[in-house]
PDB file of C-alpha atoms and ligand atoms in Angstrom:
ATOM      1  CA  UNK A  91     -10.257 -12.305 -16.233  1.00  0.00           C
ATOM      2  CA  UNK A  92      -8.157 -10.344 -18.671  1.00  0.00           C
ATOM      3  CA  UNK A  93      -4.871  -8.664 -17.966  1.00  0.00           C
ATOM      4  CA  UNK A  94      -5.433  -9.365 -14.315  1.00  0.00           C
ATOM      5  CA  UNK A  95      -2.404  -8.041 -12.501  1.00  0.00           C
ATOM      6  CA  UNK A  96      -1.178  -9.836  -9.487  1.00  0.00           C
ATOM      7  CA  UNK A  97      -4.237 -10.011  -7.243  1.00  0.00           C
ATOM      8  CA  UNK A  98      -4.035  -9.075  -3.615  1.00  0.00           C
ATOM      9  CA  UNK A  99      -4.635 -12.661  -2.581  1.00  0.00           C
ATOM     10  CA  UNK A 100      -1.936 -14.096  -4.822  1.00  0.00           C
ATOM     11  CA  UNK A 101       0.347 -11.342  -3.761  1.00  0.00           C
ATOM     12  CA  UNK A 102      -0.222 -12.086  -0.110  1.00  0.00           C
ATOM     13  CA  UNK A 103       0.387 -15.743  -0.763  1.00  0.00           C
ATOM     14  CA  UNK A 104       3.802 -14.878  -2.122  1.00  0.00           C
ATOM     15  CA  UNK A 105       4.876 -12.791   0.811  1.00  0.00           C
ATOM     16  CA  UNK A 106       4.942 -13.118   4.523  1.00  0.00           C
ATOM     17  CA  UNK A 107       2.402 -10.401   5.212  1.00  0.00           C
ATOM     18  CA  UNK A 108      -0.639 -12.688   5.254  1.00  0.00           C
ATOM     19  CA  UNK A 109      -1.569 -11.220   8.615  1.00  0.00           C
ATOM     20  CA  UNK A 110      -3.254  -8.321   6.902  1.00  0.00           C
ATOM     21  CA  UNK A 111      -5.859 -10.629   5.340  1.00  0.00           C
ATOM     22  CA  UNK A 112      -7.306 -10.680   8.838  1.00  0.00           C
ATOM     23  CA  UNK A 113      -8.761  -7.292   8.166  1.00  0.00           C
ATOM     24  CA  UNK A 114     -10.246  -8.223   4.794  1.00  0.00           C
ATOM     25  CA  UNK A 115     -13.496  -9.727   6.025  1.00  0.00           C
ATOM     26  CA  UNK A 116     -16.709  -7.740   6.076  1.00  0.00           C
ATOM     27  CA  UNK A 117     -18.791  -6.150   8.763  1.00  0.00           C
ATOM     28  CA  UNK A 118     -18.532  -8.909  11.376  1.00  0.00           C
ATOM     29  CA  UNK A 119     -14.819  -8.471  11.410  1.00  0.00           C
ATOM     30  CA  UNK A 120     -15.277  -4.739  11.515  1.00  0.00           C
ATOM     31  CA  UNK A 121     -17.507  -4.938  14.602  1.00  0.00           C
ATOM     32  CA  UNK A 122     -15.046  -7.275  16.203  1.00  0.00           C
ATOM     33  CA  UNK A 123     -12.130  -4.971  15.489  1.00  0.00           C
ATOM     34  CA  UNK A 124     -14.032  -2.033  16.850  1.00  0.00           C
ATOM     35  CA  UNK A 125     -14.091  -3.660  20.255  1.00  0.00           C
ATOM     36  CA  UNK A 126     -10.482  -4.778  20.353  1.00  0.00           C
ATOM     37  CA  UNK A 127      -7.846  -3.035  22.351  1.00  0.00           C
ATOM     38  CA  UNK A 128      -5.362  -0.660  20.822  1.00  0.00           C
ATOM     39  CA  UNK A 129      -2.587  -3.218  20.648  1.00  0.00           C
ATOM     40  CA  UNK A 130      -4.446  -5.451  18.219  1.00  0.00           C
ATOM     41  CA  UNK A 131      -5.392  -2.435  16.180  1.00  0.00           C
ATOM     42  CA  UNK A 132      -1.783  -1.282  16.077  1.00  0.00           C
ATOM     43  CA  UNK A 133      -0.531  -4.643  14.824  1.00  0.00           C
ATOM     44  CA  UNK A 134      -3.134  -4.627  12.072  1.00  0.00           C
ATOM     45  CA  UNK A 135      -2.277  -1.082  11.118  1.00  0.00           C
ATOM     46  CA  UNK A 136       1.391  -1.940  10.847  1.00  0.00           C
ATOM     47  CA  UNK A 137       0.471  -4.903   8.627  1.00  0.00           C
ATOM     48  CA  UNK A 138      -1.565  -2.559   6.452  1.00  0.00           C
ATOM     49  CA  UNK A 139       1.396  -0.209   6.055  1.00  0.00           C
ATOM     50  CA  UNK A 140       3.525  -3.164   5.096  1.00  0.00           C
ATOM     51  CA  UNK A 141       1.023  -4.367   2.478  1.00  0.00           C
ATOM     52  CA  UNK A 142       0.929  -0.890   0.988  1.00  0.00           C
ATOM     53  CA  UNK A 143       4.704  -0.610   0.776  1.00  0.00           C
ATOM     54  CA  UNK A 144       5.184  -4.169  -0.543  1.00  0.00           C
ATOM     55  CA  UNK A 145       2.486  -3.743  -3.173  1.00  0.00           C
ATOM     56  CA  UNK A 146       4.033  -0.481  -4.337  1.00  0.00           C
ATOM     57  CA  UNK A 147       7.457  -2.133  -4.359  1.00  0.00           C
ATOM     58  CA  UNK A 148       6.462  -5.289  -6.248  1.00  0.00           C
ATOM     59  CA  UNK A 149       3.903  -3.872  -8.632  1.00  0.00           C
ATOM     60  CA  UNK A 150       5.214  -0.339  -9.004  1.00  0.00           C
ATOM     61  CA  UNK A 151       3.044   2.741  -9.132  1.00  0.00           C
ATOM     62  CA  UNK A 152       1.880   2.532 -12.709  1.00  0.00           C
ATOM     63  CA  UNK A 153      -0.050  -0.717 -13.102  1.00  0.00           C
ATOM     64  CA  UNK A 154      -3.593  -0.415 -14.403  1.00  0.00           C
ATOM     65  CA  UNK A 155      -6.655  -2.126 -12.994  1.00  0.00           C
ATOM     66  CA  UNK A 156      -8.229  -4.482 -15.558  1.00  0.00           C
ATOM     67  CA  UNK A 157     -10.699  -2.903 -17.969  1.00  0.00           C
ATOM     68  CA  UNK A 158     -13.605  -4.791 -19.490  1.00  0.00           C
ATOM     69  CA  UNK A 159     -15.913  -4.587 -22.476  1.00  0.00           C
ATOM     70  CA  UNK A 160     -19.578  -3.643 -22.655  1.00  0.00           C
ATOM     71  CA  UNK A 161     -20.713  -7.253 -22.797  1.00  0.00           C
ATOM     72  CA  UNK A 162     -19.182  -7.755 -19.358  1.00  0.00           C
ATOM     73  CA  UNK A 163     -21.711  -5.337 -17.825  1.00  0.00           C
ATOM     74  CA  UNK A 164     -24.314  -7.756 -16.504  1.00  0.00           C
ATOM     75  CA  UNK A 165     -26.183  -5.862 -13.819  1.00  0.00           C
ATOM     76  CA  UNK A 166     -26.714  -2.323 -12.646  1.00  0.00           C
ATOM     77  CA  UNK A 167     -24.242  -0.861 -10.212  1.00  0.00           C
ATOM     78  CA  UNK A 168     -25.664  -1.980  -6.895  1.00  0.00           C
ATOM     79  CA  UNK A 169     -26.026   1.066  -4.639  1.00  0.00           C
ATOM     80  CA  UNK A 170     -24.321   0.524  -1.305  1.00  0.00           C
ATOM     81  CA  UNK A 171     -23.659   2.533   1.831  1.00  0.00           C
ATOM     82  CA  UNK A 172     -25.483   5.837   1.770  1.00  0.00           C
ATOM     83  CA  UNK A 173     -27.850   6.045  -1.148  1.00  0.00           C
ATOM     84  CA  UNK A 174     -29.054   9.608  -0.513  1.00  0.00           C
ATOM     85  CA  UNK A 175     -27.560  12.173   1.821  1.00  0.00           C
ATOM     86  CA  UNK A 176     -30.323  13.283   4.154  1.00  0.00           C
ATOM     87  CA  UNK A 177     -29.076  16.799   4.709  1.00  0.00           C
ATOM     88  CA  UNK A 178     -30.854  20.058   3.958  1.00  0.00           C
ATOM     89  CA  UNK A 179     -27.851  21.205   1.947  1.00  0.00           C
ATOM     90  CA  UNK A 180     -28.009  18.195  -0.378  1.00  0.00           C
ATOM     91  CA  UNK A 181     -31.807  18.325  -0.689  1.00  0.00           C
ATOM     92  CA  UNK A 182     -31.564  21.941  -1.840  1.00  0.00           C
ATOM     93  CA  UNK A 183     -29.025  20.970  -4.475  1.00  0.00           C
ATOM     94  CA  UNK A 184     -31.248  18.112  -5.645  1.00  0.00           C
ATOM     95  CA  UNK A 185     -34.252  20.382  -6.009  1.00  0.00           C
ATOM     96  CA  UNK A 186     -32.282  22.700  -8.264  1.00  0.00           C
ATOM     97  CA  UNK A 187     -30.824  19.905 -10.381  1.00  0.00           C
ATOM     98  CA  UNK A 188     -27.396  20.617  -8.855  1.00  0.00           C
ATOM     99  CA  UNK A 189     -27.249  23.998 -10.622  1.00  0.00           C
ATOM    100  CA  UNK A 190     -25.587  25.796  -7.679  1.00  0.00           C
ATOM    101  CA  UNK A 191     -23.160  22.922  -7.032  1.00  0.00           C
ATOM    102  CA  UNK A 192     -19.493  23.830  -6.946  1.00  0.00           C
ATOM    103  CA  UNK A 193     -16.662  21.462  -6.217  1.00  0.00           C
ATOM    104  CA  UNK A 194     -14.109  23.334  -4.170  1.00  0.00           C
ATOM    105  CA  UNK A 195     -10.454  22.372  -4.176  1.00  0.00           C
ATOM    106  CA  UNK A 196      -8.481  23.816  -1.296  1.00  0.00           C
ATOM    107  CA  UNK A 197      -5.969  23.110   1.464  1.00  0.00           C
ATOM    108  CA  UNK A 198      -2.304  22.836   0.436  1.00  0.00           C
ATOM    109  CA  UNK A 199      -2.687  24.146  -3.111  1.00  0.00           C
ATOM    110  CA  UNK A 200      -1.160  27.098  -4.918  1.00  0.00           C
ATOM    111  CA  UNK A 201      -4.574  28.073  -6.281  1.00  0.00           C
ATOM    112  CA  UNK A 202      -7.824  27.487  -4.389  1.00  0.00           C
ATOM    113  CA  UNK A 203     -10.418  26.748  -7.054  1.00  0.00           C
ATOM    114  CA  UNK A 204     -14.010  25.779  -7.450  1.00  0.00           C
ATOM    115  CA  UNK A 205     -15.734  24.158 -10.398  1.00  0.00           C
ATOM    116  CA  UNK A 206     -19.347  24.031 -11.517  1.00  0.00           C
ATOM    117  CA  UNK A 207     -20.633  20.776 -12.988  1.00  0.00           C
ATOM    118  CA  UNK A 208     -20.628  22.355 -16.444  1.00  0.00           C
ATOM    119  CA  UNK A 209     -17.002  23.246 -16.035  1.00  0.00           C
ATOM    120  CA  UNK A 210     -16.172  19.708 -14.941  1.00  0.00           C
ATOM    121  CA  UNK A 211     -18.110  18.259 -17.892  1.00  0.00           C
ATOM    122  CA  UNK A 212     -16.129  20.450 -20.262  1.00  0.00           C
ATOM    123  CA  UNK A 213     -12.777  19.260 -19.011  1.00  0.00           C
ATOM    124  CA  UNK A 214     -10.988  16.288 -20.656  1.00  0.00           C
ATOM    125  CA  UNK A 215     -12.964  13.134 -19.863  1.00  0.00           C
ATOM    126  CA  UNK A 216     -12.105   9.495 -19.431  1.00  0.00           C
ATOM    127  CA  UNK A 217     -14.474   6.532 -19.745  1.00  0.00           C
ATOM    128  CA  UNK A 218     -13.543   3.134 -18.341  1.00  0.00           C
ATOM    129  CA  UNK A 219     -15.299  -0.178 -17.723  1.00  0.00           C
ATOM    130  CA  UNK A 220     -14.027  -1.565 -14.449  1.00  0.00           C
ATOM    131  CA  UNK A 221     -14.933  -3.908 -11.654  1.00  0.00           C
ATOM    132  CA  UNK A 222     -16.069  -2.622  -8.295  1.00  0.00           C
ATOM    133  CA  UNK A 223     -15.185  -4.924  -5.410  1.00  0.00           C
ATOM    134  CA  UNK A 224     -16.975  -4.281  -2.128  1.00  0.00           C
ATOM    135  CA  UNK A 225     -15.393  -5.492   1.075  1.00  0.00           C
ATOM    136  CA  UNK A 226     -18.731  -7.185   1.829  1.00  0.00           C
ATOM    137  CA  UNK A 227     -17.977  -9.720  -0.880  1.00  0.00           C
ATOM    138  CA  UNK A 228     -19.800  -8.649  -4.064  1.00  0.00           C
ATOM    139  CA  UNK A 229     -18.505  -7.219  -7.333  1.00  0.00           C
ATOM    140  CA  UNK A 230     -20.072  -5.415 -10.274  1.00  0.00           C
ATOM    141  CA  UNK A 231     -18.716  -4.306 -13.623  1.00  0.00           C
ATOM    142  CA  UNK A 232     -19.773  -0.873 -14.821  1.00  0.00           C
ATOM    143  CA  UNK A 233     -18.759   1.915 -17.149  1.00  0.00           C
ATOM    144  CA  UNK A 234     -17.694   5.141 -15.474  1.00  0.00           C
ATOM    145  CA  UNK A 235     -17.149   8.548 -17.091  1.00  0.00           C
ATOM    146  CA  UNK A 236     -15.521  11.530 -15.459  1.00  0.00           C
ATOM    147  CA  UNK A 237     -12.679  13.956 -15.314  1.00  0.00           C
ATOM    148  CA  UNK A 238      -9.282  12.576 -14.308  1.00  0.00           C
ATOM    149  CA  UNK A 239      -8.424  13.820 -10.847  1.00  0.00           C
ATOM    150  CA  UNK A 240      -4.941  14.681 -12.163  1.00  0.00           C
ATOM    151  CA  UNK A 241      -6.489  17.272 -14.491  1.00  0.00           C
ATOM    152  CA  UNK A 242      -8.183  18.987 -11.557  1.00  0.00           C
ATOM    153  CA  UNK A 243      -5.030  18.791  -9.440  1.00  0.00           C
ATOM    154  CA  UNK A 244      -2.910  20.264 -12.223  1.00  0.00           C
ATOM    155  CA  UNK A 245      -5.104  23.348 -12.179  1.00  0.00           C
ATOM    156  CA  UNK A 246      -5.003  23.762  -8.410  1.00  0.00           C
ATOM    157  CA  UNK A 247      -1.289  22.856  -8.183  1.00  0.00           C
ATOM    158  CA  UNK A 248      -0.691  20.986  -4.904  1.00  0.00           C
ATOM    159  CA  UNK A 249       2.089  22.484  -2.781  1.00  0.00           C
ATOM    160  CA  UNK A 250       5.222  20.348  -2.315  1.00  0.00           C
ATOM    161  CA  UNK A 251       4.221  19.471   1.258  1.00  0.00           C
ATOM    162  CA  UNK A 252       0.804  18.072   0.204  1.00  0.00           C
ATOM    163  CA  UNK A 253       0.677  14.288   0.709  1.00  0.00           C
ATOM    164  CA  UNK A 254      -2.975  13.266   0.609  1.00  0.00           C
ATOM    165  CA  UNK A 255      -6.144  14.177  -1.203  1.00  0.00           C
ATOM    166  CA  UNK A 256      -9.173  14.256   1.100  1.00  0.00           C
ATOM    167  CA  UNK A 257     -12.731  13.952  -0.200  1.00  0.00           C
ATOM    168  CA  UNK A 258     -15.365  15.589   1.972  1.00  0.00           C
ATOM    169  CA  UNK A 259     -18.856  14.266   1.253  1.00  0.00           C
ATOM    170  CA  UNK A 260     -22.440  15.398   1.777  1.00  0.00           C
ATOM    171  CA  UNK A 261     -23.687  12.306   3.620  1.00  0.00           C
ATOM    172  CA  UNK A 262     -23.772  10.800   7.044  1.00  0.00           C
ATOM    173  CA  UNK A 263     -23.794   7.014   7.285  1.00  0.00           C
ATOM    174  CA  UNK A 264     -27.260   5.779   8.319  1.00  0.00           C
ATOM    175  CA  UNK A 265     -26.893   4.320  11.788  1.00  0.00           C
ATOM    176  CA  UNK A 266     -23.322   5.586  11.955  1.00  0.00           C
ATOM    177  CA  UNK A 267     -21.863   7.002  15.105  1.00  0.00           C
ATOM    178  CA  UNK A 268     -22.555  10.625  15.866  1.00  0.00           C
ATOM    179  CA  UNK A 269     -22.832  13.343  13.325  1.00  0.00           C
ATOM    180  CA  UNK A 270     -19.676  12.591  11.337  1.00  0.00           C
ATOM    181  CA  UNK A 271     -19.913  13.335   7.655  1.00  0.00           C
ATOM    182  CA  UNK A 272     -18.426  10.770   5.289  1.00  0.00           C
ATOM    183  CA  UNK A 273     -14.884  11.484   4.140  1.00  0.00           C
ATOM    184  CA  UNK A 274     -12.076   9.524   2.543  1.00  0.00           C
ATOM    185  CA  UNK A 275      -8.535   9.980   1.305  1.00  0.00           C
ATOM    186  CA  UNK A 276      -5.897   8.643  -1.049  1.00  0.00           C
ATOM    187  CA  UNK A 277      -2.248   9.491  -1.591  1.00  0.00           C
ATOM    188  CA  UNK A 278      -0.965  11.524  -4.519  1.00  0.00           C
ATOM    189  CA  UNK A 279       0.231   8.408  -6.362  1.00  0.00           C
ATOM    190  CA  UNK A 280      -3.314   7.057  -6.555  1.00  0.00           C
ATOM    191  CA  UNK A 281      -4.683  10.564  -7.087  1.00  0.00           C
ATOM    192  CA  UNK A 282      -2.562  11.022 -10.213  1.00  0.00           C
ATOM    193  CA  UNK A 283      -3.133   7.493 -11.540  1.00  0.00           C
ATOM    194  CA  UNK A 284      -4.716   7.607 -15.023  1.00  0.00           C
ATOM    195  CA  UNK A 285      -7.751   5.555 -13.943  1.00  0.00           C
ATOM    196  CA  UNK A 286      -8.526   7.790 -10.972  1.00  0.00           C
ATOM    197  CA  UNK A 287     -11.473   9.939 -12.023  1.00  0.00           C
ATOM    198  CA  UNK A 288     -14.170  12.144 -10.542  1.00  0.00           C
ATOM    199  CA  UNK A 289     -17.111  10.379 -12.141  1.00  0.00           C
ATOM    200  CA  UNK A 290     -20.343  12.063 -13.191  1.00  0.00           C
ATOM    201  CA  UNK A 291     -21.559   9.353 -15.583  1.00  0.00           C
ATOM    202  CA  UNK A 292     -22.480   5.699 -15.091  1.00  0.00           C
ATOM    203  CA  UNK A 293     -23.292   3.289 -17.930  1.00  0.00           C
ATOM    204  CA  UNK A 294     -23.883   6.130 -20.422  1.00  0.00           C
ATOM    205  CA  UNK A 295     -26.296   7.976 -18.136  1.00  0.00           C
ATOM    206  CA  UNK A 296     -25.822  10.748 -15.586  1.00  0.00           C
ATOM    207  CA  UNK A 297     -24.591   9.369 -12.280  1.00  0.00           C
ATOM    208  CA  UNK A 298     -27.705   8.350 -10.290  1.00  0.00           C
ATOM    209  CA  UNK A 299     -28.248   9.818  -6.841  1.00  0.00           C
ATOM    210  CA  UNK A 300     -27.858   6.418  -5.190  1.00  0.00           C
ATOM    211  CA  UNK A 301     -24.420   5.976  -6.775  1.00  0.00           C
ATOM    212  CA  UNK A 302     -23.102   9.328  -5.592  1.00  0.00           C
ATOM    213  CA  UNK A 303     -24.435  12.235  -7.694  1.00  0.00           C
ATOM    214  CA  UNK A 304     -23.270  14.716  -8.621  1.00  0.00           C
ATOM    215  CA  UNK A 305     -19.678  13.483  -8.331  1.00  0.00           C
ATOM    216  CA  UNK A 306     -17.970  10.380  -6.964  1.00  0.00           C
ATOM    217  CA  UNK A 307     -14.457   9.077  -6.921  1.00  0.00           C
ATOM    218  CA  UNK A 308     -13.260   6.032  -8.860  1.00  0.00           C
ATOM    219  CA  UNK A 309      -9.909   4.755  -7.610  1.00  0.00           C
ATOM    220  CA  UNK A 310      -9.771   1.487  -9.453  1.00  0.00           C
ATOM    221  CA  UNK A 311      -6.926  -0.275  -7.677  1.00  0.00           C
ATOM    222  CA  UNK A 312      -8.704  -0.238  -4.351  1.00  0.00           C
ATOM    223  CA  UNK A 313     -11.884  -1.576  -2.759  1.00  0.00           C
ATOM    224  CA  UNK A 314     -15.315   0.044  -3.014  1.00  0.00           C
ATOM    225  CA  UNK A 315     -15.290   1.811   0.316  1.00  0.00           C
ATOM    226  CA  UNK A 316     -12.414   4.020  -0.887  1.00  0.00           C
ATOM    227  CA  UNK A 317     -14.592   5.468  -3.676  1.00  0.00           C
ATOM    228  CA  UNK A 318     -16.180   8.450  -1.979  1.00  0.00           C
ATOM    229  CA  UNK A 319     -19.647   9.315  -3.308  1.00  0.00           C
ATOM    230  CA  UNK A 320     -21.484  12.677  -3.044  1.00  0.00           C
ATOM    231  CA  UNK A 321     -18.241  14.657  -3.100  1.00  0.00           C
ATOM    232  CA  UNK A 322     -18.627  18.178  -1.792  1.00  0.00           C
ATOM    233  CA  UNK A 323     -15.029  19.350  -1.675  1.00  0.00           C
ATOM    234  CA  UNK A 324     -11.450  18.221  -2.096  1.00  0.00           C
ATOM    235  CA  UNK A 325      -8.727  19.200   0.332  1.00  0.00           C
ATOM    236  CA  UNK A 326      -4.969  18.681  -0.013  1.00  0.00           C
ATOM    237  CA  UNK A 327      -3.304  17.935   3.317  1.00  0.00           C
ATOM    238  CA  UNK A 328      -0.021  16.783   4.777  1.00  0.00           C
ATOM    239  CA  UNK A 329      -1.518  15.215   7.914  1.00  0.00           C
ATOM    240  CA  UNK A 330      -4.872  14.217   9.381  1.00  0.00           C
ATOM    241  CA  UNK A 331      -4.468  15.813  12.783  1.00  0.00           C
ATOM    242  CA  UNK A 332      -7.778  17.483  13.541  1.00  0.00           C
ATOM    243  CA  UNK A 333      -9.677  15.868  10.667  1.00  0.00           C
ATOM    244  CA  UNK A 334     -12.461  13.866  12.301  1.00  0.00           C
ATOM    245  CA  UNK A 335     -11.052  10.672  13.889  1.00  0.00           C
ATOM    246  CA  UNK A 336      -7.585  11.260  12.415  1.00  0.00           C
ATOM    247  CA  UNK A 337      -7.459   7.873  10.639  1.00  0.00           C
ATOM    248  CA  UNK A 338      -7.704   9.311   7.131  1.00  0.00           C
ATOM    249  CA  UNK A 339     -11.294   8.307   6.361  1.00  0.00           C
ATOM    250  CA  UNK A 340     -14.747   7.530   7.754  1.00  0.00           C
ATOM    251  CA  UNK A 341     -14.357   3.756   7.448  1.00  0.00           C
ATOM    252  CA  UNK A 342     -10.765   3.984   8.625  1.00  0.00           C
ATOM    253  CA  UNK A 343     -11.955   5.812  11.753  1.00  0.00           C
ATOM    254  CA  UNK A 344     -14.177   2.752  12.282  1.00  0.00           C
ATOM    255  CA  UNK A 345     -11.455   0.113  11.960  1.00  0.00           C
ATOM    256  CA  UNK A 346     -10.962  -0.453   8.230  1.00  0.00           C
ATOM    257  CA  UNK A 347      -7.600  -0.292   6.517  1.00  0.00           C
ATOM    258  CA  UNK A 348      -6.633   2.958   4.816  1.00  0.00           C
ATOM    259  CA  UNK A 349      -4.927   1.190   1.911  1.00  0.00           C
ATOM    260  CA  UNK A 350      -7.513  -1.225   0.508  1.00  0.00           C
ATOM    261  CA  UNK A 351      -5.610  -2.653  -2.474  1.00  0.00           C
ATOM    262  CA  UNK A 352      -7.348  -5.316  -4.575  1.00  0.00           C
TER     263      UNK A 352
HETATM  264  N1  MTE B 658     -20.060   9.246   0.597  1.00  0.00           N
HETATM  265  C1  MTE B 658     -20.062   7.906   0.622  1.00  0.00           C
HETATM  266  N2  MTE B 658     -19.242   7.237  -0.219  1.00  0.00           N
HETATM  267  C2  MTE B 658     -19.236   5.879  -0.220  1.00  0.00           C
HETATM  268  C3  MTE B 658     -20.035   5.128   0.664  1.00  0.00           C
HETATM  269  C4  MTE B 658     -20.907   5.855   1.522  1.00  0.00           C
HETATM  270  O1  MTE B 658     -21.669   5.288   2.304  1.00  0.00           O
HETATM  271  N3  MTE B 658     -20.883   7.237   1.477  1.00  0.00           N
HETATM  272  N4  MTE B 658     -19.985   3.744   0.643  1.00  0.00           N
HETATM  273  C5  MTE B 658     -18.794   3.129   0.034  1.00  0.00           C
HETATM  274  C6  MTE B 658     -18.926   1.696  -0.223  1.00  0.00           C
HETATM  275  S1  MTE B 658     -18.725   0.622   1.075  1.00  0.00           S
HETATM  276  C7  MTE B 658     -19.095   1.206  -1.494  1.00  0.00           C
HETATM  277  S2  MTE B 658     -19.068  -0.453  -1.835  1.00  0.00           S
HETATM  278  C8  MTE B 658     -19.323   2.115  -2.624  1.00  0.00           C
HETATM  279  C9  MTE B 658     -20.661   1.799  -3.244  1.00  0.00           C
HETATM  280  O2  MTE B 658     -20.815   2.503  -4.445  1.00  0.00           O
HETATM  281  P1  MTE B 658     -22.156   2.283  -5.249  1.00  0.00           P
HETATM  282  O3  MTE B 658     -23.273   2.728  -4.349  1.00  0.00           O
HETATM  283  O4  MTE B 658     -22.036   3.089  -6.477  1.00  0.00           O
HETATM  284  O5  MTE B 658     -22.253   0.798  -5.543  1.00  0.00           O
HETATM  285  O6  MTE B 658     -19.327   3.486  -2.244  1.00  0.00           O
HETATM  286  C10 MTE B 658     -18.411   3.823  -1.260  1.00  0.00           C
HETATM  287  N5  MTE B 658     -18.422   5.256  -1.105  1.00  0.00           N
HETATM  288 MO1   MO B 659     -18.280  -1.411   0.084  1.00  0.00          MO
END
């Protein structure tokens, strides 16, 4: 492990907020949490807010996730969660090789924009070899290429009241509750972090469908479930009132923490 910054576990060991490790376990814990009363959920959410603030305080906003070399890539990026959105809209895009795809950027921005894949490919790119940690307990190292989210945001110019970047996706979770489409969010600090990219390439090839084609988020200082795949649009918001379950993301609506720092 090179340049490994203070890991979440070490960090928690140093502080008195160990309670939030309760929410770190995988799906069993998730099912359990889903059935608990609101009080338990509230305590855990407060602990999550504390972890977020303490991590920002101790580590600052600028630290980089570790980057690796090619020889560290030992297996393919294991597809997880949805591996193909089963909607008519996505199928149509697939059949046309994503030619009509446009990423729209709207909400609290000075300029509402949309980008074709060609336009995104022609913007400044960043390639990084990083480790993906899934909350289920596996990790993979892979090389990701994409456009820094900050470049896209600079063009759309978020309004001063914008606080979060929301990613609306094409997929529904198989077996998930109801008809909810996947969505996720990060704050503007993570959005403008140099390693936060909208990736269209994986290990020197176009991003495979199962890993989120045509565009997926990499937000390297957080866990895998924060890295929205199959991104359809980006929305800048100041609050989540009225956006699905109101908890700032699909997994968050189902009991996971919003800030999933590694
Ligand atoms: N749209 C969407 N994004 C998603 C998911 C999903 O089901 N749908 N799963 C998340 C989870 S839990 C993980 S670990 C990663 C998996 O990315 P991979 O398939 O490239 O390994 O995507 C995340 N982003
Ligand atoms: Mo995950």
